Tab-separated table of C-alpha atoms in Angstrom:
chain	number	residue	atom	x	y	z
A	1	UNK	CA	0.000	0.000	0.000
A	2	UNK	CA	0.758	3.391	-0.627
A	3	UNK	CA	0.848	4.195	3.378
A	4	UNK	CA	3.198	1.429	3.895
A	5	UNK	CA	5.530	2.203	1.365
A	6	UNK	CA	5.773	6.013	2.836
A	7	UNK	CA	6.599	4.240	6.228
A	8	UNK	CA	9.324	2.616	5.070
A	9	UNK	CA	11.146	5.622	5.276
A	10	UNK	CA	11.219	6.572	1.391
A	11	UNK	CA	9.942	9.962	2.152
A	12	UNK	CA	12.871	12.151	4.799
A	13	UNK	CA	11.005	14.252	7.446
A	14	UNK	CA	11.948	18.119	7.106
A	15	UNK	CA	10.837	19.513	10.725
A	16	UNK	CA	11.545	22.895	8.543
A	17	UNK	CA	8.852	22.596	6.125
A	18	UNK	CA	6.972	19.476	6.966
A	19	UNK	CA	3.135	19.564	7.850
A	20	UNK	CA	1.958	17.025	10.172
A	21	UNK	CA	0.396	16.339	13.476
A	22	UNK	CA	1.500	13.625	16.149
A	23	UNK	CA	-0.881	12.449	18.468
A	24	UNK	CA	0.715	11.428	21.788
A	25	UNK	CA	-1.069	9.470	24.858
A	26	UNK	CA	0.067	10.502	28.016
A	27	UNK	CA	-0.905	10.760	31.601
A	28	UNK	CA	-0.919	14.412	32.927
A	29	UNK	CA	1.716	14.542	34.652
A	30	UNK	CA	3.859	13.532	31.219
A	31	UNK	CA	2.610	16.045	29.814
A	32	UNK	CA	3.644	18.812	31.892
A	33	UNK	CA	6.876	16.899	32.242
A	34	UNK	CA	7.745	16.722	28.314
A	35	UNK	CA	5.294	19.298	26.387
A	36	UNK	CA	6.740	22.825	27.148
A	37	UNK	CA	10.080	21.823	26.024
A	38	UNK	CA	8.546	20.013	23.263
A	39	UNK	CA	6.245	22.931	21.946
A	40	UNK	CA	8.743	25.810	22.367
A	41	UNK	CA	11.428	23.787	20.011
A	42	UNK	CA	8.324	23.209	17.814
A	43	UNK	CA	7.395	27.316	17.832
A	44	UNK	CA	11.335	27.586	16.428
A	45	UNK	CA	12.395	24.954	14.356
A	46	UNK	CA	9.289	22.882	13.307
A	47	UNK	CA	5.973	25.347	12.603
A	48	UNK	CA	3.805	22.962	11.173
A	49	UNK	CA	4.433	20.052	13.290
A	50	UNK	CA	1.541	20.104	15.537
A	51	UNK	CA	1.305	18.024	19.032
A	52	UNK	CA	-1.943	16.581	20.259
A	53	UNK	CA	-1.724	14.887	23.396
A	54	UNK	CA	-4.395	12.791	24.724
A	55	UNK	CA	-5.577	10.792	27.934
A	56	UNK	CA	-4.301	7.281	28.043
A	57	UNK	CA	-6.758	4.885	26.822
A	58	UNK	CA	-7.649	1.478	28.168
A	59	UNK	CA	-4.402	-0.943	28.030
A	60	UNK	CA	-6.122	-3.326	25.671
A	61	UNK	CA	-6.622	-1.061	22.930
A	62	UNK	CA	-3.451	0.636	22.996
A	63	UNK	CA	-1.813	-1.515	20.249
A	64	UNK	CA	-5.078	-1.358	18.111
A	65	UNK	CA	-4.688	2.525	18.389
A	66	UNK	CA	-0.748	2.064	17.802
A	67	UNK	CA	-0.822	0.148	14.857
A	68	UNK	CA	-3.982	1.827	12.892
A	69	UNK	CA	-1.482	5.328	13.539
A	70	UNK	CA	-4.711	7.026	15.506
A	71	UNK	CA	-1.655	7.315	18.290
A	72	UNK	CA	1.961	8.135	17.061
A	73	UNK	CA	3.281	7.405	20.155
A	74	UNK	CA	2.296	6.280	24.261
A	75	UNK	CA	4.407	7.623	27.093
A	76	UNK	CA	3.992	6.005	30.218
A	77	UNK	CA	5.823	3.395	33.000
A	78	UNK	CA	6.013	0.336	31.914
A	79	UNK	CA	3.052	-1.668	30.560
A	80	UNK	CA	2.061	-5.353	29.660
A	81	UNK	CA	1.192	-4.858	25.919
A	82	UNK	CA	1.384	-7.316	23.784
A	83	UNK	CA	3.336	-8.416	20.429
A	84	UNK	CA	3.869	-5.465	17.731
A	85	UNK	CA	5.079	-2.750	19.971
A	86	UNK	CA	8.578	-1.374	20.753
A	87	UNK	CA	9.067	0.905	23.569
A	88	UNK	CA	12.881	2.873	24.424
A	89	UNK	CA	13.398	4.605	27.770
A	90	UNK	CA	12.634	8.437	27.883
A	91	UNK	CA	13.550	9.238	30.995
A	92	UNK	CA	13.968	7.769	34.662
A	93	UNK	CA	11.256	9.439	37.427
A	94	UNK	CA	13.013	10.643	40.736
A	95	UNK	CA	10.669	11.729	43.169
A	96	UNK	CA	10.924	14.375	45.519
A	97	UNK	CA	9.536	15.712	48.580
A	98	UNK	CA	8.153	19.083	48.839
A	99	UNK	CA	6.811	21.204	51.967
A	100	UNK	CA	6.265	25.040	52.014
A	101	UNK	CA	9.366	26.951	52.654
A	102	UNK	CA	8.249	28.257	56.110
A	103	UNK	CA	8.616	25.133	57.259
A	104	UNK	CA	12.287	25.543	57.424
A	105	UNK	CA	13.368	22.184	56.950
A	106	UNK	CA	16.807	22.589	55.714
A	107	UNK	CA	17.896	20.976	52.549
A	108	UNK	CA	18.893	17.427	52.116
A	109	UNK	CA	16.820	14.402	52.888
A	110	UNK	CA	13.068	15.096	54.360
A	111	UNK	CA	12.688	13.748	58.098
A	112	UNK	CA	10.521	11.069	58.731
A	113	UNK	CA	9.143	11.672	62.057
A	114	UNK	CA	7.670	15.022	60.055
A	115	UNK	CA	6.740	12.841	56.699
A	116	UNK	CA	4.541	10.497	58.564
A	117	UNK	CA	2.995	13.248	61.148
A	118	UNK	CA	1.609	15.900	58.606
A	119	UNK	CA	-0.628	15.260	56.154
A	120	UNK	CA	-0.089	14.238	52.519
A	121	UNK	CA	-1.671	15.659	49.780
A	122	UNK	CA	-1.750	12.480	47.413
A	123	UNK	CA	-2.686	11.500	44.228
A	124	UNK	CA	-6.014	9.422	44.037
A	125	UNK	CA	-5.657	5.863	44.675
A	126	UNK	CA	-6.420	4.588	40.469
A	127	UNK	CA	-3.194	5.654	39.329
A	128	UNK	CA	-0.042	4.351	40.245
A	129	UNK	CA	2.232	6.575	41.399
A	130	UNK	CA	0.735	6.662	45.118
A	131	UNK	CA	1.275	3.351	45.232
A	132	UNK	CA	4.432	3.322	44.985
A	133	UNK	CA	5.441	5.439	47.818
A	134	UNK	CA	2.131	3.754	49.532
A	135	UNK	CA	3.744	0.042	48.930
A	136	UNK	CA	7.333	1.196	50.307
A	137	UNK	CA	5.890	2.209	53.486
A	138	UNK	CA	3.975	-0.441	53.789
A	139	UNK	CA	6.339	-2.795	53.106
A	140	UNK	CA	8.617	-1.003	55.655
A	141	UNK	CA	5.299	-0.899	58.427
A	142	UNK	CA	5.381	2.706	58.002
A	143	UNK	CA	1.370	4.603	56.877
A	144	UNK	CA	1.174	8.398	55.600
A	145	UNK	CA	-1.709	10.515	56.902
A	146	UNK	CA	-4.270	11.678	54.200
A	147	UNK	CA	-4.653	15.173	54.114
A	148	UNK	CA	-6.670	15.454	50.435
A	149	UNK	CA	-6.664	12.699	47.267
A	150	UNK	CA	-6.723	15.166	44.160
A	151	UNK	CA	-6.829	13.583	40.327
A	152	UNK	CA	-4.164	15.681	39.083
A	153	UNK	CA	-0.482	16.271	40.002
A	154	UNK	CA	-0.431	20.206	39.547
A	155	UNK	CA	-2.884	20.615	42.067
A	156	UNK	CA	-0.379	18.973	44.661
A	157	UNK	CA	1.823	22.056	45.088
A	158	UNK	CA	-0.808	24.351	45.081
A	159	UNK	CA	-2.592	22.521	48.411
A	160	UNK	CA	0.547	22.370	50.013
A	161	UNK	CA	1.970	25.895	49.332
A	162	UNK	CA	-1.207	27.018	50.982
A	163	UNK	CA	-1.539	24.456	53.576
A	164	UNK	CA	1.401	23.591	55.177
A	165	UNK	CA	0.799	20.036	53.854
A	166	UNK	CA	3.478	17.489	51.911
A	167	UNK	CA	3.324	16.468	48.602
A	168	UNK	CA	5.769	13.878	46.394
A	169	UNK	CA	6.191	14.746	42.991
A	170	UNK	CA	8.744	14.057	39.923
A	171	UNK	CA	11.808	15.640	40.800
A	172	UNK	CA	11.925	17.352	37.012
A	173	UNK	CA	8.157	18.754	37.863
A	174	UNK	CA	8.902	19.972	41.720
A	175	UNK	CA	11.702	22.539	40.702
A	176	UNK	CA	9.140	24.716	38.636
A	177	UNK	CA	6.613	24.709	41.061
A	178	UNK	CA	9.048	25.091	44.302
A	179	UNK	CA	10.309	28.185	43.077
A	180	UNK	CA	6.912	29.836	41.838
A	181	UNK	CA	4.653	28.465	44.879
A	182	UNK	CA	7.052	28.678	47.732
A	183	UNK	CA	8.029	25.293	48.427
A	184	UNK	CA	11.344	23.552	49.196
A	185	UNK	CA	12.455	20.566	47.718
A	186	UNK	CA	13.660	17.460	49.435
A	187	UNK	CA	15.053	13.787	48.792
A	188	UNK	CA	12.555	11.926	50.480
A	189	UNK	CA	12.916	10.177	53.803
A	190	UNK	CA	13.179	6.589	52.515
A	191	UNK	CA	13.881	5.613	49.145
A	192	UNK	CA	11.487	5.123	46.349
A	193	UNK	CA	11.307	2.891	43.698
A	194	UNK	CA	12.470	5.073	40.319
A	195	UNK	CA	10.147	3.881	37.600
A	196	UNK	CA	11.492	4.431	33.758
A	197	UNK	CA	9.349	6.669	31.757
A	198	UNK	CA	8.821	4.345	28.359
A	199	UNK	CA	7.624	5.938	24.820
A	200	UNK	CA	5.990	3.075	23.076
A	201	UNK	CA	5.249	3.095	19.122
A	202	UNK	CA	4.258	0.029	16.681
A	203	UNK	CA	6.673	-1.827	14.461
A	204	UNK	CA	4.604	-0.791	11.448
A	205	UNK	CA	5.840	2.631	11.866
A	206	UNK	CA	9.748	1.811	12.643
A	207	UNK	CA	10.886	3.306	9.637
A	208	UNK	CA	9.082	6.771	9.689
A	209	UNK	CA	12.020	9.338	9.670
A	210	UNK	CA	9.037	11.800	11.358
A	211	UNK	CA	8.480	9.284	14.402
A	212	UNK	CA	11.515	8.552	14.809
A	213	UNK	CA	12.767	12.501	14.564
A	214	UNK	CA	9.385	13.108	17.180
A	215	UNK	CA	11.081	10.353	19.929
A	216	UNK	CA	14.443	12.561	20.077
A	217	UNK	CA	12.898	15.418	20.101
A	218	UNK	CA	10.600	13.917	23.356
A	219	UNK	CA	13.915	12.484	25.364
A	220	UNK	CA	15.829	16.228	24.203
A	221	UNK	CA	12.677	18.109	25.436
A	222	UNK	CA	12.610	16.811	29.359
A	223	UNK	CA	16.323	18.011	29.109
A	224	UNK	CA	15.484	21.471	28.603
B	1	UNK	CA	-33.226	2.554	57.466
B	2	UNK	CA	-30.448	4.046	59.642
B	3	UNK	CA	-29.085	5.547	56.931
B	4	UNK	CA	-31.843	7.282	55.842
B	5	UNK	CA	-32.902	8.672	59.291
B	6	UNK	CA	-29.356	9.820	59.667
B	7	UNK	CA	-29.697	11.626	56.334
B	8	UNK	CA	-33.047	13.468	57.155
B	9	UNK	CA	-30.936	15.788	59.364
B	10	UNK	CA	-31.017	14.288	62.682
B	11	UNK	CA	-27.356	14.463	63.490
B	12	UNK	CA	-25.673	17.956	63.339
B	13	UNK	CA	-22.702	18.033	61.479
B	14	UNK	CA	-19.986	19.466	63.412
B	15	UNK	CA	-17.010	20.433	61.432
B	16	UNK	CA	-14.049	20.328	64.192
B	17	UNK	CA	-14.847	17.237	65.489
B	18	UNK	CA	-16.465	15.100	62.833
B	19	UNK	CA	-14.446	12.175	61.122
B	20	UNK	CA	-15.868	12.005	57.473
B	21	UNK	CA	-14.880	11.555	53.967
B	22	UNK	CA	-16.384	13.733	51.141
B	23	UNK	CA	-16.138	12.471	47.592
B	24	UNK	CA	-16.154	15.188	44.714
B	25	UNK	CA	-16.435	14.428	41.198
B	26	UNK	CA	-15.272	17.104	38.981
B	27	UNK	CA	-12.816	18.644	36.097
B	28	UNK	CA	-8.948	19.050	36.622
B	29	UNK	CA	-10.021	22.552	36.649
B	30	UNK	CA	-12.330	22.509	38.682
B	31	UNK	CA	-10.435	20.875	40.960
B	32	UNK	CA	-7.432	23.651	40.730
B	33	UNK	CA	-10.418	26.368	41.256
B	34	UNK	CA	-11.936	25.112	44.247
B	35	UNK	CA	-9.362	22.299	46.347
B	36	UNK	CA	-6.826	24.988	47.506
B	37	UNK	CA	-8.861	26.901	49.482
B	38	UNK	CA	-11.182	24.332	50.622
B	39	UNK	CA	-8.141	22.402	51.742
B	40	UNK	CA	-6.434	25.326	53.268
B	41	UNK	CA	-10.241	25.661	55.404
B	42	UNK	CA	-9.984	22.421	56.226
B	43	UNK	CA	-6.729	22.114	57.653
B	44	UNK	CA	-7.148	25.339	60.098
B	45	UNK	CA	-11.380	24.350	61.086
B	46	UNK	CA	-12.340	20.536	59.979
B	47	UNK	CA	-9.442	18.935	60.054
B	48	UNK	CA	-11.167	14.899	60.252
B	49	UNK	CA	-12.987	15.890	56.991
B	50	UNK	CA	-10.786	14.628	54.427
B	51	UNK	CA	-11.588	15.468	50.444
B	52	UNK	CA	-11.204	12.840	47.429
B	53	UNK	CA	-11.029	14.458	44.312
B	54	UNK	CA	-12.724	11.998	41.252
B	55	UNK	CA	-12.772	12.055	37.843
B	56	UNK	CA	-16.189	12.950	36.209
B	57	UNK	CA	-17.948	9.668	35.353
B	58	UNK	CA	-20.085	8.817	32.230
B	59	UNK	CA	-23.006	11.240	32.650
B	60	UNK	CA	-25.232	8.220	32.626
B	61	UNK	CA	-24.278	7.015	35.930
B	62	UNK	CA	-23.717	10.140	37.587
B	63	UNK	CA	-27.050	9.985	38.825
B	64	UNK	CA	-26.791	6.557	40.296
B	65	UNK	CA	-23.387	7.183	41.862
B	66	UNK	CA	-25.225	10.201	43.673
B	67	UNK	CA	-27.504	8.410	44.709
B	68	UNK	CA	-26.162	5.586	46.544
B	69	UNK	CA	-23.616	7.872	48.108
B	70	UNK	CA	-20.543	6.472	45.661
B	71	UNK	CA	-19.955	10.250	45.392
B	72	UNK	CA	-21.813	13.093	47.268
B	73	UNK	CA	-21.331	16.381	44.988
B	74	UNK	CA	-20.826	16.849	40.998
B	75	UNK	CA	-19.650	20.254	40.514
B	76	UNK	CA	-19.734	20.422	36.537
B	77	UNK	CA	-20.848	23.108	33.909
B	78	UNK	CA	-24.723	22.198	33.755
B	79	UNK	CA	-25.660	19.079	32.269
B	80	UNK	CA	-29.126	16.773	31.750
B	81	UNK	CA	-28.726	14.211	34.530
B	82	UNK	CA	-32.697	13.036	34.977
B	83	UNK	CA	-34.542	13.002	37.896
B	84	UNK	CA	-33.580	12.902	41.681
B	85	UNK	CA	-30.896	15.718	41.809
B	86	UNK	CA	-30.716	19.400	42.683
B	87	UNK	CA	-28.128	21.829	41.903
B	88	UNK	CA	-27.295	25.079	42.693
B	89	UNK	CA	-24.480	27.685	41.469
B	90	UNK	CA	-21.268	27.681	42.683
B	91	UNK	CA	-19.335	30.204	40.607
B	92	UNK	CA	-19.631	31.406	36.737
B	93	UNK	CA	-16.871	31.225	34.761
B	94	UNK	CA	-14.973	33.885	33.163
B	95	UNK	CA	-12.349	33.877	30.212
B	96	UNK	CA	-9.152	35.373	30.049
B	97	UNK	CA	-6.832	35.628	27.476
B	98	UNK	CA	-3.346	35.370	28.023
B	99	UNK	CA	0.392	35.885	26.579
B	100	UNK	CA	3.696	35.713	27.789
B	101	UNK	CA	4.313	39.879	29.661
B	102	UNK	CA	7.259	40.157	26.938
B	103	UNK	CA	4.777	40.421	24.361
B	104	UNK	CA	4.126	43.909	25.239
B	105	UNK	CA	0.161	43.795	25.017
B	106	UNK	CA	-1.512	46.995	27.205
B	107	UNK	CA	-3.738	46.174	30.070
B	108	UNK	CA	-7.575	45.718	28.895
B	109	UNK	CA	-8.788	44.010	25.938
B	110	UNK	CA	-6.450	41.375	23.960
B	111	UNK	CA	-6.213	42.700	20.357
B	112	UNK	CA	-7.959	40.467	17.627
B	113	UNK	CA	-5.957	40.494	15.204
B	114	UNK	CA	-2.850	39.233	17.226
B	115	UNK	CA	-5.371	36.694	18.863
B	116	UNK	CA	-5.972	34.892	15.702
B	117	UNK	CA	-2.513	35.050	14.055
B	118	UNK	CA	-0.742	33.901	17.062
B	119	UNK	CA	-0.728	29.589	17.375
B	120	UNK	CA	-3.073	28.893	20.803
B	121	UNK	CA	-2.440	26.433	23.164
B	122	UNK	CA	-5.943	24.723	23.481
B	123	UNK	CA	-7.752	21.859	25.715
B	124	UNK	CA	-7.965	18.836	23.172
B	125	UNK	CA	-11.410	18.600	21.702
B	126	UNK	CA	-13.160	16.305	23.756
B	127	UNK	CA	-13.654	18.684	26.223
B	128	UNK	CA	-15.843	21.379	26.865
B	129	UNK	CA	-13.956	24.583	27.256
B	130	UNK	CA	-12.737	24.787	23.442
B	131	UNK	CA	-15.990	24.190	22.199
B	132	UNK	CA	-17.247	27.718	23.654
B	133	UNK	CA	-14.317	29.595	22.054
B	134	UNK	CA	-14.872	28.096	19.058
B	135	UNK	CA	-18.586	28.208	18.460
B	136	UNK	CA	-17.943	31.839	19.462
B	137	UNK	CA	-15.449	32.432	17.013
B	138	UNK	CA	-17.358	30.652	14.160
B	139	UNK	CA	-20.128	32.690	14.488
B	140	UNK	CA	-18.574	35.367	13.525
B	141	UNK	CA	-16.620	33.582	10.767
B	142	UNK	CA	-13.320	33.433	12.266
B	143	UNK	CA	-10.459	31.114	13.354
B	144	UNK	CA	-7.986	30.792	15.791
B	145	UNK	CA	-4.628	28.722	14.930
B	146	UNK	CA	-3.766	25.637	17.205
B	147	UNK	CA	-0.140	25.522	18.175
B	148	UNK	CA	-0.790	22.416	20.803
B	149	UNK	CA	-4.058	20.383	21.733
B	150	UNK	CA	-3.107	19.709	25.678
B	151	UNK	CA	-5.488	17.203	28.152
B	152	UNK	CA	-4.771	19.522	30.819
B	153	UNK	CA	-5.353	23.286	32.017
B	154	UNK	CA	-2.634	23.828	33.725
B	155	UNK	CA	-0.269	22.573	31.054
B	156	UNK	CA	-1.820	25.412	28.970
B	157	UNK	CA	-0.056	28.398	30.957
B	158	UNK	CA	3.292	26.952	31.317
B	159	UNK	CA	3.686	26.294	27.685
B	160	UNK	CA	2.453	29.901	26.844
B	161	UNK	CA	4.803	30.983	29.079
B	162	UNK	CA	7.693	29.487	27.323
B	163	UNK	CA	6.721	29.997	23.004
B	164	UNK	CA	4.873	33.140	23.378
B	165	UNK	CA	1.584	31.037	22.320
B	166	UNK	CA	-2.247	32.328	23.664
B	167	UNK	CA	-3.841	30.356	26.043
B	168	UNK	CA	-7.426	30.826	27.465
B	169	UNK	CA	-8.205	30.331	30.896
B	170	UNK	CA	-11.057	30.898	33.980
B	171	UNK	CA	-9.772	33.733	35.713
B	172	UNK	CA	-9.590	32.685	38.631
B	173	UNK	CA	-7.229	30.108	37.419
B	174	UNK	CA	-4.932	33.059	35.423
B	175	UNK	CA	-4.152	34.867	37.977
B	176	UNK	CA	-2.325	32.478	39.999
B	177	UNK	CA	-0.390	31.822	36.727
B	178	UNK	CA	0.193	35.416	35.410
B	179	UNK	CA	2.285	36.446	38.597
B	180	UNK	CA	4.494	33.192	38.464
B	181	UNK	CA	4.801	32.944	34.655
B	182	UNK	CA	5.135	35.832	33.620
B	183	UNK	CA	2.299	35.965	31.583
B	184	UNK	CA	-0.286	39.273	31.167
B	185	UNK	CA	-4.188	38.600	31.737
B	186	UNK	CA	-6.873	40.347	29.110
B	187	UNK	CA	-10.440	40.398	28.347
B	188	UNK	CA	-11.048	38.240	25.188
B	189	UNK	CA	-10.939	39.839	21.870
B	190	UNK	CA	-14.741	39.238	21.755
B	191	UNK	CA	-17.593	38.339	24.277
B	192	UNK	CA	-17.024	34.493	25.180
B	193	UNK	CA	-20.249	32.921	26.647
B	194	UNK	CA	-19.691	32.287	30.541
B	195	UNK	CA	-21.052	29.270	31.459
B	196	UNK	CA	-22.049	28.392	34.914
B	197	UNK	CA	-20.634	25.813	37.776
B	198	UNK	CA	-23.040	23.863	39.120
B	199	UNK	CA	-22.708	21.410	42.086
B	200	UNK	CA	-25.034	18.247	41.809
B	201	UNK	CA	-26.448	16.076	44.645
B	202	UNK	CA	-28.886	13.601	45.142
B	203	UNK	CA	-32.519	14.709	46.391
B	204	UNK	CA	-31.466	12.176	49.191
B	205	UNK	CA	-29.342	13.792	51.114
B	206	UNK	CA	-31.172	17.305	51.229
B	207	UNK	CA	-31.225	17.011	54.937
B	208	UNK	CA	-28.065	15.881	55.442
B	209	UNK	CA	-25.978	18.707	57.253
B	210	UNK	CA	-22.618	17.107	56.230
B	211	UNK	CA	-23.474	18.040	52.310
B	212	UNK	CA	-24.911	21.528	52.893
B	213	UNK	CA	-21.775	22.237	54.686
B	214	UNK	CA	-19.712	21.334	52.113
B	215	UNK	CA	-21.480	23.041	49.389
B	216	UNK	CA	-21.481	25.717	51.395
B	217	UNK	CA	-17.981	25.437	51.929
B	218	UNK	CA	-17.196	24.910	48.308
B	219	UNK	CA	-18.469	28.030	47.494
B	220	UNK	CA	-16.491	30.229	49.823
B	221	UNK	CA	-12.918	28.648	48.391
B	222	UNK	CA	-13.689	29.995	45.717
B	223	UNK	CA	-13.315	33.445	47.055
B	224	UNK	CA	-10.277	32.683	48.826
């Protein structure tokens, strides 16, 4: 077919002059973590490539979406997927512990004694990063106190800048809201698991020069 | 039932002392509006009322959900939910358009002409909050240009802050952002309709003092 043969990397991909939109599935928290760096290379160096990034869907339709090209690419942990995909690491998540300034804790690890006595603002319990910190405690007989369960991260340093409250968040994420909001930033008091970040693309689509150009550009962008 | 007699008002609802979990369907933005100051309330005068933060459901079992308690308050932009619930106003919503301060554009209304040659950063179609802008703008046969289709509001400032794109947001919302962006606040190019925020409940739990608290609650945050 005449799509196939253009994926076989016949046709180059000039992020100069080339139109063309990639649709990306992400979680929210990806997205703030990879789409400002993305977009302002895009504003100098690639006009009309245009980003469109969309909820993850269901994990059994992922490869369906993959493979038809209705998703260019899925960036998330690690997933159970199925034949047909490839994945390469973007990026390695470090958490880190934030509490308002005021506080005065002074920099370096976060004390436990404080982590476990105030309040959390967390993540709700469906996704997964909560459960991560959630299962180390547990699995060291240690329990957080709930101070609010929000849906999205950005609301995390908001609560606790007003608050007084902790929150955990992506080290690469904490440092623009620490400064803006007030907060200091902390390794946390035991250590976390450090889950990759994966980009995931079908094997149909190995040889498009754009995809391929759009996956550097992702791993350059959290570098910014 | 118990339940029920407990719901028809009997027990007072006593806000330092009372151990109870609210449930809150609503919008990332919504969430951003309304949790900071609700929290911050909570933490200084109800501190064993504890806030969960869900995702808005299919609209077809909202009404269920309310009903059996799964989740005591929608707060939405008005919908058609069917019998059994009441709602009442929590806040209308009010557009701002916004740039990085660089740009240059005097205080008051955001010039049309830059507004539609400038790329936007926009909410991906699926939701609502694009829809108005656009219906608005193709009323009166014009266009805006998408620079980047986000999932998320708050991924909408940070990425204006750093191409020079327009973004649209509640102002509430901007005004947290224009101070630690750097980005200037102005009244839409044209009139944008301003759509309510409603919170629904289930008919119920009209006597229950808990819920009229809350909403009650709800509604001053939003002042804050």
């Amino acid at each position: 077919e005449k799509i196939d043969q253009a994926l076989q990397g016949g046709d180059a991909f000039m992020p100069a002059t080339t139109q063309r939109k990639f649709r990306i599935a992400a979680g929210d928290f990806v997205e703030f973590l990879i789409l400002p760096g993305l977009i302002q290379h895009l504003s100098l160096e690639a006009r009309g490539v245009m980003i469109e990034v969309v909820p993850l869907p269901a994990t059994n339709v992922l490869s369906t979406m993959l493979e038809s090209g209705e998703i260019d690419l899925v960036i998330n942990t690690p997933m159970t997927l199925g034949a047909g995909l490839r994945y390469e690491q973007i990026t390695v998540i470090e958490l880190v512990t934030m509490i308002w300034a005021r506080e005065g804790v002074p920099p370096g690890r976060f004390p436990l004694e404080l982590y476990l006595q105030r309040p959390q603002v967390m993540i709700e319990l469906h996704q997964r990063n909560g459960n991560i910190i959630d299962r180390t405690l547990t699995s060291l007989g240690l329990e957080r106190r709930i101070g609010a369960l929000v849906q999205n991260f950005m609301a995390m340093p908001v609560i606790a800048a007003q608050t007084g409250y902790i929150c955990n968040l992506p080290k690469l994420i904490a440092q623009v809201f620490a400064d803006n909001f007030g907060l200091s930033c902390h390794e946390p008091p035991v250590e976390f698991p450090q889950p990759e970040l994966v980009a995931y693309w079908h094997t149909r689509y190995d040889a498009d020069p754009g995809l391929k150009w759009l996956r550097e550009r992702v791993k350059q962008s959290i570098r910014t």
